[in-house]
Coordinates of C-alpha atoms in Angstrom, one line a residue:
X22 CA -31.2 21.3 65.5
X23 CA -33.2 19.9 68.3
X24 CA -30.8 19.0 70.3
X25 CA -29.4 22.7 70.0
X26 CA -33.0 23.8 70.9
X27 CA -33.4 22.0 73.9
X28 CA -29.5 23.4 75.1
X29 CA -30.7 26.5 74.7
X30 CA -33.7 26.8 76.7
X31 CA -31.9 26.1 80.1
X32 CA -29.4 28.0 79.0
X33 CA -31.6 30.9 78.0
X34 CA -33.3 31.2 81.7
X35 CA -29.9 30.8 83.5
X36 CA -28.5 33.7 81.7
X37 CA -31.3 35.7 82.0
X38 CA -31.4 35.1 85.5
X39 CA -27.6 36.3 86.0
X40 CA -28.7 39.1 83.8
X41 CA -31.2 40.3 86.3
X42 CA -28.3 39.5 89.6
X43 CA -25.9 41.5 88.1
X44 CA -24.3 45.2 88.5
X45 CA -25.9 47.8 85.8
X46 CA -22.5 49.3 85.6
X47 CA -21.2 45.2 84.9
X48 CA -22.5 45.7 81.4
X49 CA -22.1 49.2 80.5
X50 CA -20.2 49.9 77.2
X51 CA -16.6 49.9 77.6
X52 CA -14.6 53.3 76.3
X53 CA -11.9 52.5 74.2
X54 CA -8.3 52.9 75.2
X55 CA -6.8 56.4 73.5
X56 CA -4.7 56.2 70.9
X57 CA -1.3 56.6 71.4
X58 CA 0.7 60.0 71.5
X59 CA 3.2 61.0 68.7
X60 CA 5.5 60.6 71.3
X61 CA 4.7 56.9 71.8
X62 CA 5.3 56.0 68.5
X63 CA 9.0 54.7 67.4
X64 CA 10.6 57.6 65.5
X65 CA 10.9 56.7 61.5
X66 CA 14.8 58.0 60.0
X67 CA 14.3 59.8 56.9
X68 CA 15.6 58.1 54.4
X69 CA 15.2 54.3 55.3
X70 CA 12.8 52.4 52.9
X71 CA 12.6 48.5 52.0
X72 CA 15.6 47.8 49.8
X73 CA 14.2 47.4 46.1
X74 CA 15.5 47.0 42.1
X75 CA 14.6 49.9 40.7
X76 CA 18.0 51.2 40.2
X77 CA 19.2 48.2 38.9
X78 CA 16.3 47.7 36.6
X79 CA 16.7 51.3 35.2
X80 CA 19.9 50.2 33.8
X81 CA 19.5 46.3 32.9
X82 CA 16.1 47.4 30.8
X83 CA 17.8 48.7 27.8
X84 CA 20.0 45.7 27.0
X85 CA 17.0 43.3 26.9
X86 CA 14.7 43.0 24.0
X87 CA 11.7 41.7 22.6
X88 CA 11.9 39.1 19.3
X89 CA 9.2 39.0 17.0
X90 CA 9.2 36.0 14.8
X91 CA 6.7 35.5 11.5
X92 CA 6.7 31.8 10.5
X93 CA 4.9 30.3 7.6
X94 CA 2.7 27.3 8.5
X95 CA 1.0 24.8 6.2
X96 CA -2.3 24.0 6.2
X97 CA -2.2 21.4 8.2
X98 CA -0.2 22.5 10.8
X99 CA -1.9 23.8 14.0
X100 CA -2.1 27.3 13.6
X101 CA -2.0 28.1 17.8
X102 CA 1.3 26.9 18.0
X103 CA 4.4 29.5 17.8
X104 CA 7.7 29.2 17.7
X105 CA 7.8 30.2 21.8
X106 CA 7.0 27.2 23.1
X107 CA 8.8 27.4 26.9
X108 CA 6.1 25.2 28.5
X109 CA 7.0 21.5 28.1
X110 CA 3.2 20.8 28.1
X111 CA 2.3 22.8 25.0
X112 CA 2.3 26.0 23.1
X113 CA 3.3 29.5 24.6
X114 CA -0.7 30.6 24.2
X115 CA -2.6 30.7 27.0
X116 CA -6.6 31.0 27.1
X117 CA -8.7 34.5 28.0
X118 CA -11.8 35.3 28.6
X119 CA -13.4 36.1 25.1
X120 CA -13.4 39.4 24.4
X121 CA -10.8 40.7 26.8
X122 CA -7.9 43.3 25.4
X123 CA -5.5 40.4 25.6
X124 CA -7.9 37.4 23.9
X125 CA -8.0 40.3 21.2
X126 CA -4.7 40.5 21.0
X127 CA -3.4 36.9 20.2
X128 CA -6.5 36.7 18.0
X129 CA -5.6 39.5 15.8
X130 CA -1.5 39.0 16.2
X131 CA -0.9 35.8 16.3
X132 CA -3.6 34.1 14.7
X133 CA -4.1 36.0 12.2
X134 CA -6.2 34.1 8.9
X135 CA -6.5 35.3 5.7
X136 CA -9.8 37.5 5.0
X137 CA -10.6 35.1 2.2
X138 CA -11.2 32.5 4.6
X139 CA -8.2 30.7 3.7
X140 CA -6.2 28.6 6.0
X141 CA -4.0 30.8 7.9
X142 CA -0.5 31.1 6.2
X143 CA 2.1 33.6 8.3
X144 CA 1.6 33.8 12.2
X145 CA 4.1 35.9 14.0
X146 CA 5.2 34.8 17.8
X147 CA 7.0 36.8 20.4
X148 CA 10.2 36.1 22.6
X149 CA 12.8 37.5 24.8
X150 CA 16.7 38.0 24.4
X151 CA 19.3 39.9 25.4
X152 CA 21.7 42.0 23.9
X153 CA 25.6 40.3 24.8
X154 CA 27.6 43.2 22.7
X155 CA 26.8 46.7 21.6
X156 CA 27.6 45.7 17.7
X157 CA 24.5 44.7 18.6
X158 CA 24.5 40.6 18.8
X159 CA 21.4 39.4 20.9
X160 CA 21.1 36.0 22.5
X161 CA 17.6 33.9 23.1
X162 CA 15.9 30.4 22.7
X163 CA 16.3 28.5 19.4
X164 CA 12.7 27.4 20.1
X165 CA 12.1 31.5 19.7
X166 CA 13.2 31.8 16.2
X167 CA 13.0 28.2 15.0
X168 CA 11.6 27.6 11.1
X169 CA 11.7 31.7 11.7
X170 CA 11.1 33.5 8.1
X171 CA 11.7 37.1 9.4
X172 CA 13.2 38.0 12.7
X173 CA 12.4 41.5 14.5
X174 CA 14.2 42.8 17.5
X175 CA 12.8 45.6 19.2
X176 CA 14.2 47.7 21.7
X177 CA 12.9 48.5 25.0
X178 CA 12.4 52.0 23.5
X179 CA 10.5 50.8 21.0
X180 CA 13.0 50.3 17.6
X181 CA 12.6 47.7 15.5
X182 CA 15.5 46.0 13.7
X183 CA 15.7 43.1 11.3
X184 CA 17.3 40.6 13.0
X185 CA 20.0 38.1 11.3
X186 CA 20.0 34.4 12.6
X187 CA 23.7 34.1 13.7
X188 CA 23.5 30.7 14.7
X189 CA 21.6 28.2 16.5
X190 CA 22.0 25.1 18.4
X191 CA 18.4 22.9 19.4
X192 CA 20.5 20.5 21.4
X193 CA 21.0 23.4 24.1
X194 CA 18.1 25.7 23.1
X195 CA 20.3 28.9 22.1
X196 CA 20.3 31.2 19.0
X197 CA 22.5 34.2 18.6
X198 CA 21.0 36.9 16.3
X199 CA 23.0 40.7 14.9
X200 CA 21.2 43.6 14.2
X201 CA 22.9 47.1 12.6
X202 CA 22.2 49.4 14.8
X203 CA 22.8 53.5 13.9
X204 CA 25.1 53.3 17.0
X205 CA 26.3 51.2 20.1
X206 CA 23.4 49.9 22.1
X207 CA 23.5 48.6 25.8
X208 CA 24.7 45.6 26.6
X209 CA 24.9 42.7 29.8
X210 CA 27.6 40.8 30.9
X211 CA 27.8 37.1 31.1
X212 CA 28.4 36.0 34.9
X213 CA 30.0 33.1 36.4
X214 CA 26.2 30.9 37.2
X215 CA 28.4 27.9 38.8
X216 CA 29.1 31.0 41.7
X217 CA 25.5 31.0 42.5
X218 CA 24.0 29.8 45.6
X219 CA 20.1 28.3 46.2
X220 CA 18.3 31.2 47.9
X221 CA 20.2 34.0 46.3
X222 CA 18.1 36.7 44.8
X223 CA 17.6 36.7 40.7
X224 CA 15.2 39.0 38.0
X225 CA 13.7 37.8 35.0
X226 CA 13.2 40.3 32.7
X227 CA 11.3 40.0 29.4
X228 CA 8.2 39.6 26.9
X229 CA 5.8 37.5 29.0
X230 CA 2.4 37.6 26.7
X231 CA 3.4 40.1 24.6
X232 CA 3.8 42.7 27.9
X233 CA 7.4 44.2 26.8
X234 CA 9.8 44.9 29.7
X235 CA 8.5 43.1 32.3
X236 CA 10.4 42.4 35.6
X237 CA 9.7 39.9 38.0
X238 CA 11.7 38.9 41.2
X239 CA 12.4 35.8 42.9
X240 CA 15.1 33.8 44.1
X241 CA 17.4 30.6 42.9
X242 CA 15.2 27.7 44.4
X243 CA 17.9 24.9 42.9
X244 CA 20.6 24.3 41.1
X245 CA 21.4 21.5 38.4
X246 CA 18.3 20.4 37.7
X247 CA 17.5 17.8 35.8
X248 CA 14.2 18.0 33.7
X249 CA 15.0 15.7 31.1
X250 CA 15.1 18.5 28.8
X251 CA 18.0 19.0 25.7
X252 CA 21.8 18.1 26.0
X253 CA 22.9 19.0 29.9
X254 CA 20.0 18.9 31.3
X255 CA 21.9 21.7 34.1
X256 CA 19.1 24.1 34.7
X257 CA 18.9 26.4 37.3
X258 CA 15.1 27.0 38.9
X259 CA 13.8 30.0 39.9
X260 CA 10.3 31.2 41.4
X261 CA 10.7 34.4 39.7
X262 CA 7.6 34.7 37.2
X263 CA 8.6 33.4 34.2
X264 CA 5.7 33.1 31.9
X265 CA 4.7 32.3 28.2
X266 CA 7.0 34.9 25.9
X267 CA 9.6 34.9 28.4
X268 CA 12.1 32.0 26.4
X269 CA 15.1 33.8 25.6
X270 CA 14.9 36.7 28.4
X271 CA 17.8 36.9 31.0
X272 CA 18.3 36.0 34.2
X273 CA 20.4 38.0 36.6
X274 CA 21.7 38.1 39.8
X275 CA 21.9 41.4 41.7
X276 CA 24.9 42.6 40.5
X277 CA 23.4 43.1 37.1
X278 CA 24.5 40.1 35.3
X279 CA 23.4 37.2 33.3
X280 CA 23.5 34.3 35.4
X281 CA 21.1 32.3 33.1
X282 CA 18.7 32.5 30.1
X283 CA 15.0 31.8 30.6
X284 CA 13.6 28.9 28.5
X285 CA 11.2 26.1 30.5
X286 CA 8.0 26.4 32.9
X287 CA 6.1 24.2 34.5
X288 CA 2.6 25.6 33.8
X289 CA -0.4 25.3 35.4
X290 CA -3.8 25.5 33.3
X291 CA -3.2 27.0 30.4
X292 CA 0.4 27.1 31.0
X293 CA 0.9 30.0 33.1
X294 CA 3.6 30.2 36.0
X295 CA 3.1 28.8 39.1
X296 CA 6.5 29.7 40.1
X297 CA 8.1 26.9 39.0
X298 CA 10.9 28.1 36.0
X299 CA 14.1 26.8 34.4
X300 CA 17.1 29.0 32.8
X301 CA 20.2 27.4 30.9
X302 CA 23.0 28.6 33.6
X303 CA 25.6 30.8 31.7
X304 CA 28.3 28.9 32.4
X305 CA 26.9 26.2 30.1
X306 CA 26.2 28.7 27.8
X307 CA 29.4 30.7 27.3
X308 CA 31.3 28.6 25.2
X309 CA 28.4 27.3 23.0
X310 CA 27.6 31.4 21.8
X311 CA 31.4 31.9 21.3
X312 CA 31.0 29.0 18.5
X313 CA 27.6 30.1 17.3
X314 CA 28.9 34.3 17.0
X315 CA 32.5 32.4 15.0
X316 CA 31.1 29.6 13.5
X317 CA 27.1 29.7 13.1
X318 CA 27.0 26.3 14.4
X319 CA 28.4 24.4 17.9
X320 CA 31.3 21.8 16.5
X321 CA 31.2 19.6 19.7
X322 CA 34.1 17.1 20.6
X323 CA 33.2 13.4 20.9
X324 CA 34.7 11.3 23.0
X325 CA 32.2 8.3 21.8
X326 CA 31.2 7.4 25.1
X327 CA 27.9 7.1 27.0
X328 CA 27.7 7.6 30.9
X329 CA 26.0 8.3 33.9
X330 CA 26.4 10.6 37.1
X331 CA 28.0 8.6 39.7
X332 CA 25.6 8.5 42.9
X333 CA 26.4 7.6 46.6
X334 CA 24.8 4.4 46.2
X335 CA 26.8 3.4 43.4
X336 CA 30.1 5.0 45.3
X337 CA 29.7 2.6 47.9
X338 CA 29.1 -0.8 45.8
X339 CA 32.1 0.4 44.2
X340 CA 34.3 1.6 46.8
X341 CA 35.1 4.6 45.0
X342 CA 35.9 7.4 47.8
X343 CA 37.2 10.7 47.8
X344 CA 40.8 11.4 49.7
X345 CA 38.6 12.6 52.7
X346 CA 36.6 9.3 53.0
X347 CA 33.5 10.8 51.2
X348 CA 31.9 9.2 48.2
X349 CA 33.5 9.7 45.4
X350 CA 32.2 11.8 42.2
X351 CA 32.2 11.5 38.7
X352 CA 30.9 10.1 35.3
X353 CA 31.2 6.2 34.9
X354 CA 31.1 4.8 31.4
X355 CA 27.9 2.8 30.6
X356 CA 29.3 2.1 26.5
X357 CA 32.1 2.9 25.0
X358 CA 32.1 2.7 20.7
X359 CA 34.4 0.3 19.2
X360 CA 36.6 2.5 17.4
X361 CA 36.3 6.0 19.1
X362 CA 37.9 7.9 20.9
X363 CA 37.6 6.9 24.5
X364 CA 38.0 3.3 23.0
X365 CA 41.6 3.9 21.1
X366 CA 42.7 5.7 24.7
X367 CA 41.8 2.3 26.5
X368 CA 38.8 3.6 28.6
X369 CA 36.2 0.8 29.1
X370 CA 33.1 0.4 30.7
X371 CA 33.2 1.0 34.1
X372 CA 35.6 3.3 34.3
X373 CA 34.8 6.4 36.2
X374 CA 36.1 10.0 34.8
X375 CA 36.5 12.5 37.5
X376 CA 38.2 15.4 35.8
X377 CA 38.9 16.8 32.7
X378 CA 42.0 18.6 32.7
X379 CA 42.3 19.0 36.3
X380 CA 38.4 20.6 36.4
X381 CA 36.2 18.1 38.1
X382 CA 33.7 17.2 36.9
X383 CA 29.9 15.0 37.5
X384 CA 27.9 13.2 35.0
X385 CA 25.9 16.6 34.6
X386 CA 28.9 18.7 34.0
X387 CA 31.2 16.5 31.7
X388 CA 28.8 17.1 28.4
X389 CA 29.3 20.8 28.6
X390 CA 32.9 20.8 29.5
X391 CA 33.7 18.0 26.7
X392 CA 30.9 20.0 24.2
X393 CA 33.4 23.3 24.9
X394 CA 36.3 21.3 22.9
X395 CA 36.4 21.4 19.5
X396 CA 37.0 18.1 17.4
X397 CA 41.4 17.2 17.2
X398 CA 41.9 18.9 20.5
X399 CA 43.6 16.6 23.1
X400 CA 42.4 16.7 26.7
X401 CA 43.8 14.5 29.6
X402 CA 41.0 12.8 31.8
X403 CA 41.4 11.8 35.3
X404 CA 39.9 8.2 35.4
X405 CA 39.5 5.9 38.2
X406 CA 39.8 2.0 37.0
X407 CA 38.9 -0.8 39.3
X408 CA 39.9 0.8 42.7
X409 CA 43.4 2.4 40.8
X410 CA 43.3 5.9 39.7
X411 CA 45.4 6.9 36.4
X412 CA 45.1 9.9 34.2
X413 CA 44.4 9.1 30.0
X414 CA 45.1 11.5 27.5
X415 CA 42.8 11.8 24.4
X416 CA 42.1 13.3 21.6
X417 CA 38.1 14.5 21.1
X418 CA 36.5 13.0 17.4
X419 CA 33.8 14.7 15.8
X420 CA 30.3 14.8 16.9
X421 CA 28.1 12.3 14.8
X422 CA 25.1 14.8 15.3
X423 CA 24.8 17.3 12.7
X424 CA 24.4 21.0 13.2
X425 CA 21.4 22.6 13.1
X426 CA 21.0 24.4 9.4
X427 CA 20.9 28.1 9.1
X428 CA 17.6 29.9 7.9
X429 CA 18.4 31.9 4.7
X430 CA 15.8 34.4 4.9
X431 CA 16.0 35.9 8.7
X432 CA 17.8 38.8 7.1
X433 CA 17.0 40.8 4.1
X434 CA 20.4 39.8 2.0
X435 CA 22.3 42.5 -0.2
X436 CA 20.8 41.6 -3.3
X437 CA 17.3 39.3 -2.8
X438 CA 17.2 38.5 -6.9
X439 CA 19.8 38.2 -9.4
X440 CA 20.2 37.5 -12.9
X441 CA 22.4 35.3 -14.2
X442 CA 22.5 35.3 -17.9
X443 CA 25.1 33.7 -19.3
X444 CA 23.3 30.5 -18.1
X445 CA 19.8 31.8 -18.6
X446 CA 18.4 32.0 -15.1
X447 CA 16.8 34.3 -12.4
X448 CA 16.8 33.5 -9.0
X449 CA 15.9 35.1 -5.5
X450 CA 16.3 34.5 -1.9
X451 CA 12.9 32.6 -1.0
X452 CA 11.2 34.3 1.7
X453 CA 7.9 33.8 3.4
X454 CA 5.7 35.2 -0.3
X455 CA 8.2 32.4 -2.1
X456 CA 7.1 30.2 0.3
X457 CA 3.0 30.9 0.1
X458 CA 3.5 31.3 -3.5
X459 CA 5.3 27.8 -4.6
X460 CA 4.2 25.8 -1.5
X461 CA 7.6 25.4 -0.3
X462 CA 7.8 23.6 3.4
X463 CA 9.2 25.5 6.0
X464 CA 12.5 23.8 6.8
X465 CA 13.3 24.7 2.5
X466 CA 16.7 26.5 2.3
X467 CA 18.2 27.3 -1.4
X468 CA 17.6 29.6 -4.0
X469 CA 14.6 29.9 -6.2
X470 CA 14.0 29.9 -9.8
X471 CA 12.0 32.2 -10.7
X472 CA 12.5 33.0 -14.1
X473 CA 13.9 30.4 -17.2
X474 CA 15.2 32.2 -20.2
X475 CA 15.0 30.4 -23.5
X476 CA 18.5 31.0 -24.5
X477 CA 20.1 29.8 -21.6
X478 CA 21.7 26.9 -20.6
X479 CA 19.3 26.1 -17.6
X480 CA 16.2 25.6 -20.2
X481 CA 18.0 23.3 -22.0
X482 CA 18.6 20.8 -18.8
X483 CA 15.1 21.3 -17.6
X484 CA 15.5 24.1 -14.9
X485 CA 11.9 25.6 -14.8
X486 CA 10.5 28.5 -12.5
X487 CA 9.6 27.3 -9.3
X488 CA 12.4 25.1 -8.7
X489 CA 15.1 25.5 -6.0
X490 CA 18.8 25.1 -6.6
X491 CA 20.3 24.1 -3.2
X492 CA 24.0 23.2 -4.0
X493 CA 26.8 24.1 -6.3
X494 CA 28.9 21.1 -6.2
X495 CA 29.5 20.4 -3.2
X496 CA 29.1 24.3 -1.9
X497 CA 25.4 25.0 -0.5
X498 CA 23.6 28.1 -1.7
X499 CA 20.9 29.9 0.5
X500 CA 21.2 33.5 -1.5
X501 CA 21.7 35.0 -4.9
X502 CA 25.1 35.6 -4.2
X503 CA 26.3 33.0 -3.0
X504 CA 25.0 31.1 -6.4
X505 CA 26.7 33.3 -8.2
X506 CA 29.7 33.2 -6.4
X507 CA 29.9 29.4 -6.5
X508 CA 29.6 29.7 -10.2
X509 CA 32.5 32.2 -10.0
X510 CA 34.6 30.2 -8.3
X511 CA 34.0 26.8 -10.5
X512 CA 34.9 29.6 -13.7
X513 CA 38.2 30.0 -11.9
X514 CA 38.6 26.6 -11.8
X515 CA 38.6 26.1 -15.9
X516 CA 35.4 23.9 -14.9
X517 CA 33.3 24.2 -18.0
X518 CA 30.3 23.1 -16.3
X519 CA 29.2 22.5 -12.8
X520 CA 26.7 20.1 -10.8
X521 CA 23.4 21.4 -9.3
X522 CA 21.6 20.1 -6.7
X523 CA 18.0 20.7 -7.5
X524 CA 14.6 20.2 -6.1
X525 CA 10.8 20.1 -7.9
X526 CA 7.7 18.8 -6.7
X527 CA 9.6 15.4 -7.8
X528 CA 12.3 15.4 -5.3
X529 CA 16.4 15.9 -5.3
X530 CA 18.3 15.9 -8.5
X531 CA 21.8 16.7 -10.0
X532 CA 22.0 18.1 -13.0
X533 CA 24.9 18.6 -15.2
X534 CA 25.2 22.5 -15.9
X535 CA 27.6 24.1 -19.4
X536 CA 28.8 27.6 -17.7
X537 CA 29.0 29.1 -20.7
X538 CA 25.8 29.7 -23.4
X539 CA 26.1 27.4 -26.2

């Protein structure tokens, strides 16, 4: 400060001294320069305005939806977390200031206790989707409706419709849901995601936070990315908003189709966007929803191999090259399982597939092309084997991985009790009361007893109220009537009594079952 001090002194009397030299008219305010005339001004045409979405979002809005999920938890299970989990750092529930509209919201909606103080039982979550057909079958996230009791779609103009759980797949992260609607509702094409290009303008439309029909706008920022995140790991990123209630929302390019479906962020605190979000490219997706809307479950070929994306580095070590001198791509074999089915078609490790019926392929593409095969069907494989190439035909086993079970209770069946007298029993659907009521875990699929009649056959084996029948033989049973019908069919059969998988509070039994009342 001194040192500025003793600048300024100097400086103070040279200044003033040019003050007192200088012209009067030197330091007189200067007027501003007039504006300009209208005429200077370039001329506007009528008419011309920034290009925008608005027509396009007028008619995409309609086909996408809102899922509402209610989920049973136990006790102790953390009540914040919801089925929409699309940040890979934690549940889809972001801090607010206390006492804001929206801290008010999640408080009262989605955790929701008991007035009796008791630990919280049913929370309800929210999601996106889309709707693919106007029978009215929706698409979304697994993660949206997984361990889902009831399922609620609701339309952008506000109806709400009991949703049934289709079929699900957790490997990819897709469910397909149906509603009845009173008449065709608006649908959205699949497009062709392997046709889009970085930079190319995209929409995300959905449920972010509970905020129905919300559309944000950004562009494709990459393609195939690799997040280490489910099965193919193929996702395309945006900087579009995507945010917490998003998972399951489209995405779509600008000529009004789906080019991918919204399921991972990378939040910042409290997991909200900071531009950063991944969508499952349709193209990956196409064939796994056909299987899910026919069978309820993806049956996935199996070639009983394990490999890796060929990069440039390992191209060159090789000296695997393309015709035009470029590195070569593919998927080179790390494993292959004694006995399988790469391993009866002579593949061994090392081996480098490079197309799968004349498709080319990468180590990032060759799980969703050899995943769109069902199990018997023969494909022929373009392989290149120690600096030869040769082309191997096979036939695709059976995926070891099991499919991801069906939720009985997403859809209120035909008939949710039924009595079944000639062997003494009563038995409903279980559904989230059941649940609270018998202490049944979430992931509990069967029918439940819940009524033993003396006279019956069931007393006399030790059926009691409360427990849950889950198979019929070999047939599982998630409703009334499919028990019944199981019995049905083992009456046709001249069975005079059948085997019952059943569960109490002491685990899994079988028990032997006389159709008919003694």
């Amino acid at each position: 400060m001194s040192r500025f001090i003793h600048r300024s002194v100097p400086f103070r009397a040279a200044l003033l001294a040019a003050l007192s030299l200088a012209p009067l008219h030197a330091f007189a305010e200067e007027k501003p320069a007039p504006p300009p005339t209208k005429a200077t001004l370039p001329a506007l045409k009528e008419g011309i305005a920034l290009p925008g979405f608005a027509d396009l979002t007028d008619r995409l809005l309609p086909a996408v939806v809102n899922i509402s999920v209610s989920s049973v938890i136990r006790p102790q299970q953390d009540g914040s977390d919801g089925p929409d989990t699309s940040s890979p750092n934690g549940p889809q529930t972001p801090p607010y200031p206390q006492g804001s509209p929206l801290d008010k919201f999640f408080h009262d909606y989605m955790k929701h206790k008991h007035q009796d103080g008791a630990p919280e039982r049913q929370v309800q979550a929210l999601g996106s989707g889309f709707i693919i057909d106007p029978s009215g079958v929706v698409v979304t996230n697994n993660h949206v409706i997984d361990k889902a009791q009831q399922v609620t779609v609701v339309l952008n103009d506000g109806t709400e419709m009991p949703a049934k759980i289709v079929g699900r797949d957790s490997q990819v992260d897709l469910a397909v849901l149906q509603v009845k609607p009173a008449h065709p509702l608006p649908s959205v094409p699949l497009g062709h995601s392997d046709q889009a290009r970085i930079g190319e303008w995209v929409l995300a439309i959905g449920n972010p936070f509970g905020l129905s029909g919300t559309v944000t706008a950004g562009i494709i920022s990459s393609r195939k990315r690799n997040v280490e995140h489910g099965l193919y790991d193929d996702f395309i990123q945006t900087d579009a908003a995507i945010n917490r209630g998003n998972s399951g929302g489209p995405l779509f390019n600008t000529r009004g189709e789906v080019i991918g479906i919204n399921t991972l962020i990378y939040g910042g605190a409290g997991g909200d966007s900071i531009g950063i979000g991944f969508a499952i490219p349709s193209d990956d997706a196409r064939g796994l929803i056909e299987q899910l809307r026919r069978n309820g479950y993806v049956n996935r070929g199996w070639m009983g191999v394990s490999f890796q994306d060929v990069t440039h580095t390992m191209a060159d070590d090789l000296d695997f090259h393309a015709d035009d001198g470029q590195p070569g791509k593919g998927a080179i074999l790390s494993t292959v399982k004694a006995g399988g089915p790469a391993a009866k078609s002579g593949l061994a490790v090392g081996d480098i597939v490079t197309a799968i019926d004349g498709q080319a392929i990468t180590g990032q593409t060759m799980p969703r092309l050899v995943a769109a095969h069902e199990p018997g069907t023969s494909i022929t494989l373009d392989v290149w084997h120690r600096g030869s190439r040769k082309k191997v035909a096979l036939t695709l086993g059976k995926s070891p991985n099991a499919p991801d079970p069906l939720p009985s209770d997403t859809h209120p069946p035909a008939h949710p009790t039924k009595t079944v007298g000639n062997i003494g029993l009563k038995v409903s659907v279980i559904d989230a009361d059941a649940r609270t009521q018998y202490q049944l875990s979430d992931s509990q699929r069967g029918v439940l007893v819940t009524r033993v009649f003396d006279s019956g056959t069931a007393a006399a084996r030790g059926i009691a109220e409360g427990n849950v029948i889950t198979q019929v033989g070999e047939s599982e049973v998630n409703s009334p009537d499919a028990f019944q019908a199981a019995l049905e069919r083992a009456r046709e059969m001249k069975k005079s009594e059948v085997l019952l998988l059943v569960q109490d509070n002491d685990g899994m039994r079988w028990v032997p079952l006389p159709l008919e009342a003694r």
